[in-house]
């Protein structure tokens, strides 16, 4: 089986064993037909073998990479590794720690560090009619500053399991860093690229009664973008710097929210205000 | 050698993980006096780049009752090592295959050791790939091929050095160093040719070639102690110990014969002797006379191991590691600094700038910039720091490009309505932020 993660990034794995299921649980939307492989890109060949202790060793193109204590730990390990592989072979776009969706024809980039709630919010919005682009890795093309879809399955951490009861039938994966997680196989939307119309810095805060919104100045937005850029400004220099300069002029808000529903209302309100 | 209890514990753990005999009983083990011994232990692990290795051994961490917070950080480092290792492997094989027909390369140092010594690529962090070519013509060919492939020169070319200026690909976030020799100064005549002839293909990875076990140990032993101050010395010596421990009887004889033939016995022996003392590894070669290498290596370990009176360098590294641990961020996080209007106001109320009295000129530091609104986003590629300059500080920074005399700059900007006090304060902030620098008046 094969998955195309980018213009220069193809992954292959045998259909036998737990490996292809693990890749599929994260990257199902990237599946490609092996028959269409023209041989121009050498795929990263994945393999998983049981070692003496019953753990799985992940191999990539012949080399032992890392050990997964169980089949449940395989998908999160692959998620991180293959995200890195996809980003580091991607020459046409900057990468940010951000979720991204298109709501009412407007592109929203939700920028923030781990734990800010951007994945959960991306999923909530996608389930409520937004066009899903990505949950934690936003690719923005250097050339025209457009968001590009990277529709991997949305990672839902244990704290948000209750928000998505339909996931209760899905397997729980053991991430050695993030703890128990589940994957929501969000459908890739019809829109695959879109300009950024609003930048949101989400922060979940259960103690609030209502969302708290504050507008960001271009300088604040610029510094947030730099902090959340993969590889900082060094990656793709000087194009990333130019891109940050362009994106910093997009309307941006800091949004503390007590629930996804209230965040959605605030985002839609900000989009309408910006029209 | 004096070692703290925490360093001794770390040595013991590394030995247990690899079946090395253990630290010498002659080590002078003392309490470090650290308020939090585990924090001190962590600093040693981090500074010597052993986080990924230990993080891959949760049973070992449990056996030695490493606190949960540190265990979690180590395991996370191992997982990140896996992410990094997967891509690095893919890129190494891609580069090896790309160059195979024109300028075949031999993987050196970490690029070879991570495959041949460690069970998993996730076990060893690595900042760059070192590749050996047989001569300068092939190096030039490889260089052209990599430059056409997205790599860019990153650093200065040193004449007659054993490797060319590093090549860096900012998208792949990898640096490659192309070597034509293993050491500087060069190995004795004939030694390199013999090591190249003896190179081996790594069976499980098509296209990957490396030195044979003798060559790998010779190179790593010399490299391990080459820069005792600014290297992960303990990890390097640990690797030398582990390699020596794995040597067969035949390989031990072969190593002795090779080093004697080329007069390398002492050069290789320094690291082996230290590895023997710290990890109980077989020394394999006659003990060299103790000299400056041993002195500096022991100084380095004692500096970084003494909690109370460390020099500025190790204090700095220690503070950095502590901060990173607290903030749960990686070494590569971008430091941020805002030198905008607020900074200028603060500086206006502070001391008068010292450079005025010394009759020095100023000049802006070269930065990459992009306008954001009426301000300027500036990036210093040399330091990796990012600055946001307000309209006022941006104007002053730009004006300093043309006018290097601070007094004349004040007059110039005064005409635009910026008071000399504000200009002086802004220059002080820019100077403190490293965005302008002083130079002697020409």
XYZ file of C-alpha atoms in Angstrom, chain A residues 8 42-44 46 57-58 60-67 76-77 80-82 84-85 87-91 142 176-177 218-220 222-223 226-227 231-239 241-242 244-245 248-249, chain B residues 56 58 75-76 78-79 82-87 89-90 93-94 97 115 119-123 149-150 169-174 204-206 334 336-338 368-373 377-379 381 384 386-388:
104
model
C 8.242 14.403 -2.952
C 11.764 6.569 -4.167
C 9.265 5.624 -1.492
C 10.086 5.357 2.177
C 8.106 0.921 6.210
C 10.554 -2.478 15.855
C 9.797 0.055 13.172
C 12.328 2.453 7.400
C 14.026 1.476 4.149
C 15.989 -1.240 5.883
C 17.098 0.608 9.027
C 15.759 0.022 12.562
C 14.337 3.346 13.710
C 12.442 3.037 16.972
C 10.630 0.534 19.139
C 1.471 7.847 17.202
C 5.128 7.033 16.505
C 5.325 12.187 14.355
C 7.932 10.575 12.119
C 5.931 10.877 8.927
C 8.574 15.313 9.941
C 9.261 13.472 6.697
C 7.509 18.719 6.127
C 11.201 18.220 5.475
C 10.625 17.164 1.882
C 8.160 19.964 1.207
C 9.922 22.760 -0.668
C 5.504 30.575 -0.222
C 4.540 7.732 24.987
C 4.518 11.550 25.073
C 0.699 42.890 13.140
C 3.860 42.776 15.239
C 2.240 40.390 17.738
C 4.373 38.181 13.279
C 6.093 37.000 16.436
C 7.691 32.939 13.974
C 7.303 31.001 17.216
C 12.303 25.327 11.875
C 11.804 29.002 12.746
C 12.771 31.502 10.091
C 15.744 29.399 9.063
C 13.582 26.900 7.223
C 13.253 28.137 3.673
C 15.032 31.419 4.456
C 14.406 34.094 3.373
C 11.020 33.043 1.969
C 10.416 35.665 6.643
C 8.642 37.243 3.668
C 5.438 35.883 7.860
C 5.485 39.540 6.842
C 1.139 39.311 9.824
C -1.137 41.757 8.008
C 14.912 4.292 24.947
C 12.584 2.663 30.366
C 11.313 9.073 26.726
C 10.070 12.093 24.777
C 13.895 9.148 22.430
C 10.638 9.459 20.503
C 12.989 8.323 16.194
C 11.244 11.059 14.227
C 14.605 12.619 13.458
C 16.283 9.284 12.715
C 13.681 8.257 10.161
C 14.123 11.357 8.067
C 18.124 7.869 7.279
C 15.930 8.574 4.271
C 20.326 6.900 1.648
C 18.998 9.352 -0.933
C 22.420 6.808 -3.988
C 23.909 2.245 12.397
C 20.305 -0.924 18.094
C 18.016 1.885 16.895
C 18.536 5.171 15.062
C 16.332 6.803 17.714
C 19.100 6.155 20.254
C 19.802 19.552 -4.848
C 18.840 22.345 -2.443
C 19.531 22.416 3.495
C 17.155 24.565 5.510
C 14.060 22.681 4.306
C 15.484 19.281 5.171
C 17.028 20.855 8.289
C 20.221 18.910 7.695
C 20.747 -3.863 5.571
C 20.941 -0.471 3.900
C 21.725 -0.587 0.176
C 13.629 30.473 18.500
C 12.473 36.139 20.790
C 13.296 39.679 21.598
C 11.215 42.763 21.151
C 17.113 39.889 6.867
C 14.046 42.052 7.186
C 10.485 42.298 6.009
C 8.078 45.167 6.665
C 5.097 44.461 8.902
C 2.782 47.441 8.997
C 10.404 42.178 11.343
C 14.094 41.397 11.427
C 15.893 38.069 11.573
C 20.505 34.332 10.623
C 18.705 32.840 14.944
C 14.042 37.492 15.773
C 13.353 41.153 16.495
C 10.427 43.389 15.896
